[in-house]
Coordinates of C-alpha atoms and ligand atoms in Angstrom, one line a residue:
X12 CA -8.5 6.5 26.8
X13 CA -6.6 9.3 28.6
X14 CA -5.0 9.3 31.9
X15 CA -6.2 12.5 33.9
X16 CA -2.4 14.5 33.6
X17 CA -3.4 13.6 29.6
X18 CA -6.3 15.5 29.5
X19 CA -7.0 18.2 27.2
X20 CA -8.3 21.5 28.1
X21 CA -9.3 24.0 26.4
X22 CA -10.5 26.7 29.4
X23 CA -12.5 28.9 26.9
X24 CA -14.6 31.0 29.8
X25 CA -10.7 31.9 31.4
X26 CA -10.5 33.6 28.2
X27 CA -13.7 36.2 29.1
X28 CA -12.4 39.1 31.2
X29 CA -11.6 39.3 34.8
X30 CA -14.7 40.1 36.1
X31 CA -16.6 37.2 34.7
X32 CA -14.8 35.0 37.4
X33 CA -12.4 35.0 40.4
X34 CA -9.0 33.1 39.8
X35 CA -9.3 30.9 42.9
X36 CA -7.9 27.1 43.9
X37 CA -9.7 24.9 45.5
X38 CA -8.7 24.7 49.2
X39 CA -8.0 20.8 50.0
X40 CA -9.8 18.3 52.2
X41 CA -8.4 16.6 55.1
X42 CA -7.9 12.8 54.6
X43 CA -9.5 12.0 51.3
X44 CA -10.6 9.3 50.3
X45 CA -13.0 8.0 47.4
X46 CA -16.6 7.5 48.0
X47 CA -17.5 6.7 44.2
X48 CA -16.4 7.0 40.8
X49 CA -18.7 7.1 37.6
X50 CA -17.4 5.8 34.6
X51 CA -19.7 6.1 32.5
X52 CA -19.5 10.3 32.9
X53 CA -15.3 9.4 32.3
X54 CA -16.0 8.0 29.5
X55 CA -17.7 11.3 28.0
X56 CA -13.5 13.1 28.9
X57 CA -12.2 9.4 27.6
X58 CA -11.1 9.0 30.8
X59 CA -9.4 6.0 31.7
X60 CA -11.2 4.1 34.1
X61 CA -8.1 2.6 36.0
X62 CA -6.9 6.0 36.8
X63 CA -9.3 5.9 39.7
X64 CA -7.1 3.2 41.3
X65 CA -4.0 5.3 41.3
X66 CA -3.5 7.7 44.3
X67 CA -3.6 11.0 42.4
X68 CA -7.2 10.6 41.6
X69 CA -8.6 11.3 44.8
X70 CA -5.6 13.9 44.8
X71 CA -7.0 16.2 42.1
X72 CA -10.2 16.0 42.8
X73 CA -9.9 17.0 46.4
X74 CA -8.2 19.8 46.3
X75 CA -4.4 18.3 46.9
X76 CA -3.1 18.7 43.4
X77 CA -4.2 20.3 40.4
X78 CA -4.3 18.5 36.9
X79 CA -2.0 19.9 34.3
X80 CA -4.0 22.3 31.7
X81 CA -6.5 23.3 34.4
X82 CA -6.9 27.0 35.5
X83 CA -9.6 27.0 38.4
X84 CA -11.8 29.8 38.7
X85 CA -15.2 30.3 40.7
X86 CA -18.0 31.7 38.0
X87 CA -19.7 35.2 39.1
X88 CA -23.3 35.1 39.0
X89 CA -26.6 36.6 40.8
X90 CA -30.1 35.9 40.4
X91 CA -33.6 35.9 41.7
X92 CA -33.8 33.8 44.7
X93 CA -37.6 33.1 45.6
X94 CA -38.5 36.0 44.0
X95 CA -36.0 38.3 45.0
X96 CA -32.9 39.6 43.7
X97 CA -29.9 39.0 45.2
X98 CA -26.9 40.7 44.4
X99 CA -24.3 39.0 46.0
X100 CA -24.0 35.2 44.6
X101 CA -21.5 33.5 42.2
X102 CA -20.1 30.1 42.7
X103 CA -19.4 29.8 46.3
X104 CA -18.5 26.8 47.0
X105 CA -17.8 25.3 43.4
X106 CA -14.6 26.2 41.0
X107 CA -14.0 25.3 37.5
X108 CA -10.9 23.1 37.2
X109 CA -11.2 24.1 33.3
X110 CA -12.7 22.8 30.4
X111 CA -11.9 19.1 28.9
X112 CA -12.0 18.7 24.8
X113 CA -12.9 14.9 24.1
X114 CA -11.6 12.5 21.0
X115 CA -14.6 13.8 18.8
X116 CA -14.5 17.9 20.2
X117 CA -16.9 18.2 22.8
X118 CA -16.0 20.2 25.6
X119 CA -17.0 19.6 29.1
X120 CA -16.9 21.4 32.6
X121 CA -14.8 20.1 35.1
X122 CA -16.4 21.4 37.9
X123 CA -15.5 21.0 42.0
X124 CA -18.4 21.1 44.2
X125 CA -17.6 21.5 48.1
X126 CA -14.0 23.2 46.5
X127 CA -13.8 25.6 49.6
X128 CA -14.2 29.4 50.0
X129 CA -14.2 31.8 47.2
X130 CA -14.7 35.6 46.8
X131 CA -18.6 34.7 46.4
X132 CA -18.7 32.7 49.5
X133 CA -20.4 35.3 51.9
X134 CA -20.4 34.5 55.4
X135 CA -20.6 30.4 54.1
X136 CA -17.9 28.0 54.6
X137 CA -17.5 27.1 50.7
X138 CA -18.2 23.4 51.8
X139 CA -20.7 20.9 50.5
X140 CA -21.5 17.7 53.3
X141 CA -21.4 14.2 52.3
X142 CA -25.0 13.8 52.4
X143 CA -25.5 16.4 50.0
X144 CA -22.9 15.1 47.4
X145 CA -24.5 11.6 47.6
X146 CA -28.4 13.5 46.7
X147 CA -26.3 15.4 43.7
X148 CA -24.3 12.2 42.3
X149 CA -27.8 9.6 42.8
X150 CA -29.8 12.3 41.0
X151 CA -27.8 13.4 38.2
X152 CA -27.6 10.0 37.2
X153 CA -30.8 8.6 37.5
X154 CA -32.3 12.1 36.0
X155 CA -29.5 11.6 32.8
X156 CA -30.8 7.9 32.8
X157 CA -34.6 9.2 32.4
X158 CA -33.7 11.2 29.5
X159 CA -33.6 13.8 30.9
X160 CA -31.2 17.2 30.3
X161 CA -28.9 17.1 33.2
X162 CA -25.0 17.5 34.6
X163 CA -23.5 14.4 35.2
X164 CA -21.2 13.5 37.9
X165 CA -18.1 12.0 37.8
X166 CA -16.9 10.9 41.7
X167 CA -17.1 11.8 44.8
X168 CA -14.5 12.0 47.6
X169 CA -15.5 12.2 51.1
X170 CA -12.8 13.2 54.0
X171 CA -12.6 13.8 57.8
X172 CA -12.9 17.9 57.6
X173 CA -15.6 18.5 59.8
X174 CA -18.4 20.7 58.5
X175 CA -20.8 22.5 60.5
X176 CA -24.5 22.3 59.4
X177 CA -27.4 21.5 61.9
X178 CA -25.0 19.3 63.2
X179 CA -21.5 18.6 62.7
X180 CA -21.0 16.3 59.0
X181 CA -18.4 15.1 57.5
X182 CA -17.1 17.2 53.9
X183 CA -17.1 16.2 50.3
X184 CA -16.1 17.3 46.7
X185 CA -18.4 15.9 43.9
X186 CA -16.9 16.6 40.8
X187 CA -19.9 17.5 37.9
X188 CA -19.6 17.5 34.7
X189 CA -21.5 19.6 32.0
X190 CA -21.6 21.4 28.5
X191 CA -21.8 24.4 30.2
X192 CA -22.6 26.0 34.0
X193 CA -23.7 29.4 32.7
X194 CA -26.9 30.7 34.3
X195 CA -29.8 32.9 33.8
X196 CA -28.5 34.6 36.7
X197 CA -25.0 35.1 34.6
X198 CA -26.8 37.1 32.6
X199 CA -28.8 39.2 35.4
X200 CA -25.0 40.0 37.2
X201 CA -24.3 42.3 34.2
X202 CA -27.5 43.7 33.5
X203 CA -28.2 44.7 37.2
X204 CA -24.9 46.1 37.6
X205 CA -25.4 48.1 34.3
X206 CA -22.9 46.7 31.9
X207 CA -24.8 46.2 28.8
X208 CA -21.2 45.5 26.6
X209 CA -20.7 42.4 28.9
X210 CA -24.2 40.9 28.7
X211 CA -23.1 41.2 25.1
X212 CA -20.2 39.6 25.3
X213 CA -21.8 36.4 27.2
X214 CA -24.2 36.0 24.6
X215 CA -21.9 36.1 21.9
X216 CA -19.5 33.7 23.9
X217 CA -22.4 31.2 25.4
X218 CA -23.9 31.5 20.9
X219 CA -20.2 30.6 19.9
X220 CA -20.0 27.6 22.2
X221 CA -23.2 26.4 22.3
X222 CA -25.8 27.5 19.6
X223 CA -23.5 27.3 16.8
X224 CA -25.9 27.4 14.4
X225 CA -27.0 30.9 15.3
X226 CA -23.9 32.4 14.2
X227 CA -24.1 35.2 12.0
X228 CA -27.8 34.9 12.0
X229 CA -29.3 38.8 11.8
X230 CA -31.3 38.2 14.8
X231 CA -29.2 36.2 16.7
X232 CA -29.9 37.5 20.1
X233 CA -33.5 37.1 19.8
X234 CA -33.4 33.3 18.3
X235 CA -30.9 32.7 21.1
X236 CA -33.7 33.7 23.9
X237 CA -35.7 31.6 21.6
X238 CA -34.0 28.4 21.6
X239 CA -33.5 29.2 25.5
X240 CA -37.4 29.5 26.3
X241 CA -38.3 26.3 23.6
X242 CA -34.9 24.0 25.7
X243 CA -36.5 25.6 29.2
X244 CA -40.2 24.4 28.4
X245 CA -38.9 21.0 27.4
X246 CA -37.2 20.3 30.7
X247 CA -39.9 21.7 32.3
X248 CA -42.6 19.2 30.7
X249 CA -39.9 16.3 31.1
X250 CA -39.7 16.9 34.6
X251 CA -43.7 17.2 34.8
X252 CA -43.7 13.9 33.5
X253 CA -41.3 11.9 35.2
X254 CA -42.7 13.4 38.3
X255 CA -39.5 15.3 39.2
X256 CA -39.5 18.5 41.9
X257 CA -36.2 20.3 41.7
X258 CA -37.1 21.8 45.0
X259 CA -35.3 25.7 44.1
X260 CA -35.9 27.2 41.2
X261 CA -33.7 30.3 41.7
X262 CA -32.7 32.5 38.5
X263 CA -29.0 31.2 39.7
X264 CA -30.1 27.3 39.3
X265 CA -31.2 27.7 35.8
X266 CA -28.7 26.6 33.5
X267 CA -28.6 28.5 29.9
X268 CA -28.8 25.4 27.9
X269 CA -31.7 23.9 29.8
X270 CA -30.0 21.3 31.7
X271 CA -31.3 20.6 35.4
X272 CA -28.8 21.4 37.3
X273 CA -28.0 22.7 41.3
X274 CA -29.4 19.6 42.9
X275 CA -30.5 20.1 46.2
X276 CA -33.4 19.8 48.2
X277 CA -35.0 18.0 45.2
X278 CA -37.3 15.1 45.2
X279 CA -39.3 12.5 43.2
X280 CA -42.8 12.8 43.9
X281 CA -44.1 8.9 45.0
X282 CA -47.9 9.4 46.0
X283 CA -49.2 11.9 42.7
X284 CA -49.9 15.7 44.6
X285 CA -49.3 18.3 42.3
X286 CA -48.8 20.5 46.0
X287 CA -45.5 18.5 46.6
X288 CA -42.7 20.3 47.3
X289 CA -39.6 18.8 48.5
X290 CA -37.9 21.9 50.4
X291 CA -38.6 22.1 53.5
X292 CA -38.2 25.6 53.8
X293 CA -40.2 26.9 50.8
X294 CA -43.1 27.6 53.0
X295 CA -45.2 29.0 50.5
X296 CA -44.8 26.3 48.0
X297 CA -43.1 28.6 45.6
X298 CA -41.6 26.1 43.8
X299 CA -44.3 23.2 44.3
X300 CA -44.4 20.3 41.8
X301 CA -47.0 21.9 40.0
X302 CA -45.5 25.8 39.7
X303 CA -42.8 24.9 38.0
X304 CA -43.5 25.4 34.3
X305 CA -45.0 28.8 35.6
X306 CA -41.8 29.0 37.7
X307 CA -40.0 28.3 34.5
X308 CA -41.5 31.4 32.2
X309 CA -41.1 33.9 35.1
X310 CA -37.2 32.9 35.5
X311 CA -37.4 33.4 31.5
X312 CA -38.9 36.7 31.8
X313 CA -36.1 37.8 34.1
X314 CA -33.3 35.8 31.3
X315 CA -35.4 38.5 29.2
X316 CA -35.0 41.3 30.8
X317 CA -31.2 40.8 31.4
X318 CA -31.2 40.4 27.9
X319 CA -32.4 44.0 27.3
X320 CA -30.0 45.7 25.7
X321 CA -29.7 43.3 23.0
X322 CA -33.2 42.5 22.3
X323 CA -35.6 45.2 22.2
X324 CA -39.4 44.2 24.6
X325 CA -41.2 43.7 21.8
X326 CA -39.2 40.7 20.4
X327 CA -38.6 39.3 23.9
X328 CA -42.2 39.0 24.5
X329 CA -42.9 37.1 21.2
X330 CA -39.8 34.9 22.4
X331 CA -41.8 34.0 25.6
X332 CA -44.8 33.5 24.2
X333 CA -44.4 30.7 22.6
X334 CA -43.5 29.1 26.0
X335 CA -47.0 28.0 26.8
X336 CA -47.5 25.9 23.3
X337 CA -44.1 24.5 23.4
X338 CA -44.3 23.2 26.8
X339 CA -48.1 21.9 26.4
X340 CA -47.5 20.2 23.0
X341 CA -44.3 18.4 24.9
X342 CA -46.2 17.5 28.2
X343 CA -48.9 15.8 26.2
X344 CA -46.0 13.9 23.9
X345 CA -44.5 12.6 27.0
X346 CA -47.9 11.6 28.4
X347 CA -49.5 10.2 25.6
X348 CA -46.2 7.9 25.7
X349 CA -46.8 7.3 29.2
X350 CA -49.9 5.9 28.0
X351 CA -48.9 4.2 24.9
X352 CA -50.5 6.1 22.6
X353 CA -48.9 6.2 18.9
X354 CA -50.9 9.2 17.7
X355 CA -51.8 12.5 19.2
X356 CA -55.7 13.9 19.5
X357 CA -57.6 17.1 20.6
X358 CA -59.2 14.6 23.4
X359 CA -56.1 13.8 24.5
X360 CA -55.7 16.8 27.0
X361 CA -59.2 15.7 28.9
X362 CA -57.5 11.5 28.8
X363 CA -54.7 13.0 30.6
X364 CA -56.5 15.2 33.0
X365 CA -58.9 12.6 33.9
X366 CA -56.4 10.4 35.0
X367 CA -54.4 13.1 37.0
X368 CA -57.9 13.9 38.6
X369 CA -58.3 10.5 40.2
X370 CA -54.6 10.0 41.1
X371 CA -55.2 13.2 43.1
X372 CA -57.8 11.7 45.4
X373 CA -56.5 8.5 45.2
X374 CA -52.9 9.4 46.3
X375 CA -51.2 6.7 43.8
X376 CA -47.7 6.1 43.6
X377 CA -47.2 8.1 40.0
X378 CA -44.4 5.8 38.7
X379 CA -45.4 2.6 39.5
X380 CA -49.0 3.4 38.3
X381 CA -47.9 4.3 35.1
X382 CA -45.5 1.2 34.9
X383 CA -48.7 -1.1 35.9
X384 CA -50.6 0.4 33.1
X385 CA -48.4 -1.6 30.3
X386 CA -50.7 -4.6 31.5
X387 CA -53.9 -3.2 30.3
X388 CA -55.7 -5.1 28.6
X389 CA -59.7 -4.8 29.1
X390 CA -61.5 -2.6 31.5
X391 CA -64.2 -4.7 31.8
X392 CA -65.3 -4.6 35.0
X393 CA -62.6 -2.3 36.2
X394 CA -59.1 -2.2 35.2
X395 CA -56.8 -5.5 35.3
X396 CA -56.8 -6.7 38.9
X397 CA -53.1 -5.5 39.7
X398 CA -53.7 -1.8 38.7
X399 CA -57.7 -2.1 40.2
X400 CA -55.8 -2.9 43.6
X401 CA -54.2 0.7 43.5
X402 CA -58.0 2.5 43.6
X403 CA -60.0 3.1 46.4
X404 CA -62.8 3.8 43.7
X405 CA -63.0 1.2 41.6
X406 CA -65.6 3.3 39.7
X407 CA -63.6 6.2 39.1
X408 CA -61.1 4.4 37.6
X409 CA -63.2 1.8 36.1
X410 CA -64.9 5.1 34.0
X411 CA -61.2 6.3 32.9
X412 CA -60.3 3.1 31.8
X413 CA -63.4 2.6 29.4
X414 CA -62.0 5.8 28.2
X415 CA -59.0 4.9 27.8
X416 CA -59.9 1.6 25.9
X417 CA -61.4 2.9 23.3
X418 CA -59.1 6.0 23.1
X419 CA -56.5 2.6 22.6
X420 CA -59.2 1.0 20.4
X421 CA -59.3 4.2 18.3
X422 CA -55.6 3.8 16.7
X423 CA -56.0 -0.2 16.9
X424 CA -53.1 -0.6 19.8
X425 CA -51.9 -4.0 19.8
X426 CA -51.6 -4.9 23.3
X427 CA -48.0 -6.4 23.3
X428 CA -46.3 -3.4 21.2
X429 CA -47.7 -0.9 23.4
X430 CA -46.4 -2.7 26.7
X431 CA -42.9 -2.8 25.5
X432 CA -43.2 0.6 24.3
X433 CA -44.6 2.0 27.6
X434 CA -42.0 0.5 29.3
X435 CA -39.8 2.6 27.6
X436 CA -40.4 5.3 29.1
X437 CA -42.6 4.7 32.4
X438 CA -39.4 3.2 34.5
X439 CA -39.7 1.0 37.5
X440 CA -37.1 2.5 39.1
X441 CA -36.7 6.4 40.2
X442 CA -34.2 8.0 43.2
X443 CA -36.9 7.4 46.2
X444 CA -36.4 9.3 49.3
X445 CA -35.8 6.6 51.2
X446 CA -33.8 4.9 48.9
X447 CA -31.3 7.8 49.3
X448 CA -31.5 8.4 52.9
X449 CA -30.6 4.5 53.2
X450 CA -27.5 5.1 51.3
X451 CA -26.6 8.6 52.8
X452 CA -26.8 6.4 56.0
X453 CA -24.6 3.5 55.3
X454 CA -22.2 6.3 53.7
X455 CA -22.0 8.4 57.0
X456 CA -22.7 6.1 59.6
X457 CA -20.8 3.3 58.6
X458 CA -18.3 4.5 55.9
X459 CA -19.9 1.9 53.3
X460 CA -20.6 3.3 50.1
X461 CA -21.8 -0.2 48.5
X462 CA -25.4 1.3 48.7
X463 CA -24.5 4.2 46.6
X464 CA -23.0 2.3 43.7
X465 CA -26.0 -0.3 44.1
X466 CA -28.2 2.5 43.9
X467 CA -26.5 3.9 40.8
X468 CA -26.2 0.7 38.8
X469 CA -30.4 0.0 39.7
X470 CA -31.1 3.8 38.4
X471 CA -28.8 3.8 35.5
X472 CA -30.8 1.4 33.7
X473 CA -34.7 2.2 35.1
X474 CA -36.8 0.9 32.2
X475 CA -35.7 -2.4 32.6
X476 CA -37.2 -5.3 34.9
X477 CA -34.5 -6.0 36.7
X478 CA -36.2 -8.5 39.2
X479 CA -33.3 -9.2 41.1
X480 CA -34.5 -5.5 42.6
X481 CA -38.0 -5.6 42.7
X482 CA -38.0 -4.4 46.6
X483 CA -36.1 -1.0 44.9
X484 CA -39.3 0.1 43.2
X485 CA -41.2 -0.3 46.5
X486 CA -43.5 2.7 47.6
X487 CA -41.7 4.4 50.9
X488 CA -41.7 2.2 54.1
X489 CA -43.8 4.2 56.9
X490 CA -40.3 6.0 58.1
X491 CA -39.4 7.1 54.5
X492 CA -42.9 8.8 54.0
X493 CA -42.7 12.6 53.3
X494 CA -38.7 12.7 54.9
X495 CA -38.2 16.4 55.6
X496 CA -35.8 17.5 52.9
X497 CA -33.8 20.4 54.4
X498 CA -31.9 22.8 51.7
X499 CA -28.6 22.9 54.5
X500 CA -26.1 21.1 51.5
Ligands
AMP617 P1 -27.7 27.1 46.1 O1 -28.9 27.3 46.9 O2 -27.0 25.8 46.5 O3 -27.9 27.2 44.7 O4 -26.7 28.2 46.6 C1 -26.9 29.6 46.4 C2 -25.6 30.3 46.4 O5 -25.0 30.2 47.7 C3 -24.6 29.8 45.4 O6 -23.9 30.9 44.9 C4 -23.7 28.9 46.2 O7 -22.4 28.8 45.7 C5 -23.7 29.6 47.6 N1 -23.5 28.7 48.7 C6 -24.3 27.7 49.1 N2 -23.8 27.0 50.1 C7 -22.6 27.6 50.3 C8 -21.5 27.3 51.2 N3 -21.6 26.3 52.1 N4 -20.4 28.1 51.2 C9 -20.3 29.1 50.3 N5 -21.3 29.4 49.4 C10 -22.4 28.7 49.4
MG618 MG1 -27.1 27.1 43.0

């Protein structure tokens, strides 16, 4: 274990020229103090976990002090922002301390959310609010905990620098960890401003450090957009099946290695509508629950034509093709272990859509349906009586679950296996609205933070039973229903 002055950086994107970044520090917050500390993200640095007792913890990573080996930069990036290109983006509020080398070689990002103003800042006041941290640290982990591809976060530190949004909050730095924070919309800042030898350059650096395997292949370029569009339609049917809405879906918030990342006006979706969208500003429903594998392949198709000069139209277009089979063979793997099935079958498609049909009409909590269905047993005359309780039309479902029993029947599915392997992966526990606003409250009202760190140990392990926190996996309470998510961060 390391103290934090003993980490060991290895700041490999410093090395890239000037205009791939702006050397800036981050600009400190008054009266820090810590709000929460993840060890389990230390651990990937081999980070001791006493050093967040000792004062200079909450020093370096709000703004105060810098750790020895770091050389802080904000990352220059644009990108298509609901459907438009903006020019004029980059890390605006968030610096790279550097890059941290573990015991076994992996490299990580340190990176400073809320770090203050940077040449990319615009008119904005380089500051991320409490609130917002709290939504980023909840959701990274209980995303991460899902299985899911995601930054992590390591703490937060609140402060009394006041921060003006729709009203006056209080500021925070959240410090996220990741492989990388490259973007599609890295890629688009080159191409758009017509520097084809630095698009180039990326891909060669962002191959090096993170498709290894792709080095000195002849075609690299095109199996690197390959591996990008196959790592993109995974998350995409991951999310789709944990019932996850990112909320913005901006060329600038995709990552290059397919992580979710740029948590914002995100949500879990409770009731199943494949209309859900989380932002309340996305008017059109741009990025709905249900657009966002098609979301996906048009952000690909602009990754692809950044990529231009490298890889001639032709080859691009093969590479995106195969987005639609890799995300529909994936969505049907996660749902067909969502419903405890050990093989795969052409029928499988219409199981899945039948379902999704009735949970439409029916507006049923997703997650805790899908957790109920472990019980099944016999659908004779409906479902079991806990699940039956969920359906206004007792028929509807009652026709699925004949279905369903026989599709189970077909590949002889022992009832007791299939329960503990369909609580696996349906978990009782996901980041609820609610369940964030309580803490958000408790963390800004009252200065008590317990709530976040409850939160975090309930939604670090959400496959298991945990009983103790049954009330956790409750549907919304009245207030909590369809909370107005605004993207002010
Ligand atoms: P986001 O919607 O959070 O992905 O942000 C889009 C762009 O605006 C990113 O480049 C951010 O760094 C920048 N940005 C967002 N909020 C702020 C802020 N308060 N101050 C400076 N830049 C910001
Ligand atoms: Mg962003």
């Amino acid at each position: 274990m390391r103290k934090i002055a003993e980490l060991k950086f290895d700041n490999t994107y410093r090395r890239l020229p000037e205009d791939f970044y702006h050397l800036v520090k981050p600009t400190a917050l008054k009266n820090p103090k810590l709000v929460c500390f993840n060890s389990d993200a230390g651990s990937l640095i081999d980070l001791d976990p006493n050093e967040v007792m000792k004062p200079e913890f909450i020093e370096y990573f709000s703004g105060h002090k810098l750790i020895p080996g770091s050389d802080p930069l904000a990352m220059y990036y644009t990108g298509h922002q609901f459907g438009v290109y903006n020019s004029d983006i980059g890390d605006g509020r968030a610096i790279l301390l550097g890059e941290v080398r573990n015991f076994v070689g992996e490299k990580w990002d340190l990176h400073l959310k809320g770090s203050g103003r940077t040449r990319y800042s615009r008119v904005f006041d380089g500051r991320a609010v409490l609130r917002s941290t709290i939504r980023e640290y909840l959701c990274s982990e209980a995303i991460y905990a899902l299985g899911t591809p995601t930054t992590r976060a390591l703490c937060i530190i609140g402060s009394d620098e006041e921060v003006e949004r729709e009203t006056t909050e209080k500021g925070a730095m959240m410090l996220r960890m990741a492989e990388t924070h490259i973007r599609f919309g890295s890629f688009e800042a080159f191409h758009y401003t017509d520097r084809p030898d630095y698009v180039k350059l990326l891909a060669d650096y962002v191959i090096e450090q993170h498709f290894p395997g792709l080095i000195g292949e002849e075609n690299k370029y095109y199996m690197f957009l390959k591996d990008v569009v196959s790592r993109t339609a995974q998350l995409m049917a991951k999310w789709q099946s944990v019932g996850f809405a990112h909320g913005v879906m901006n060329t600038d918030n995709m990552s290059i290695t397919g992580l979710t990342i740029d948590y914002g006006p995100y949500g879990f979706m409770e009731e199943y509508d494949p209309e859900y969208t989380p932002n309340n500003s996305d008017h059109f429903g741009r990025y709905s629950f249900q657009n966002q594998p098609a979301i996906a392949l048009w952000n690909l198709n602009k990754l692809a034509l950044a990529l231009g000069s490298i890889i001639s139209r032709d080859r691009a277009q093969e590479a995106l093709e195969e987005f639609k089979n890799i995300y529909s063979n994936s969505f049907v793997r996660n749902m067909n272990r969502k419903l405890g099935l050990k093989t795969a079958r052409p029928e499988d498609v219409d199981l899945i859509k039948g379902l999704l049909k009735i949970m439409v009409t029916e507006k049923v909590d997703y997650t805790n349906f899908f957790r109920k269905l472990s019980d099944f047993t016999s659908p004779d005359p409906g479902l079991n009586r806990n699940l039956d309780s969920m359906f206004e039309d007792k028929a509807g479902i009652g026709d699925w679950a004949v279905l369903y029993k026989s599709r189970l029947d077909a590949e002889n599915s022992d009832d007791y296996e299939r329960k503990r392997e369909m609580d696996l992966v349906n978990p009782k526990f996901i980041l609820r609205n609610y369940l964030a606003e309580n803490a958000i409250k408790k963390a800004v009202n009252e200065a008590d933070y317990s709530e976040i760190n409850l939160l975090h140990k309930i939604l670090k392990d959400p496959f298991s039973e945990q009983s103790e926190f049954d009330e956790y996996a409750d549907p919304p309470p009245d207030w909590g229903r369809n909370l107005v998510i605004s993207c002010s961060s």
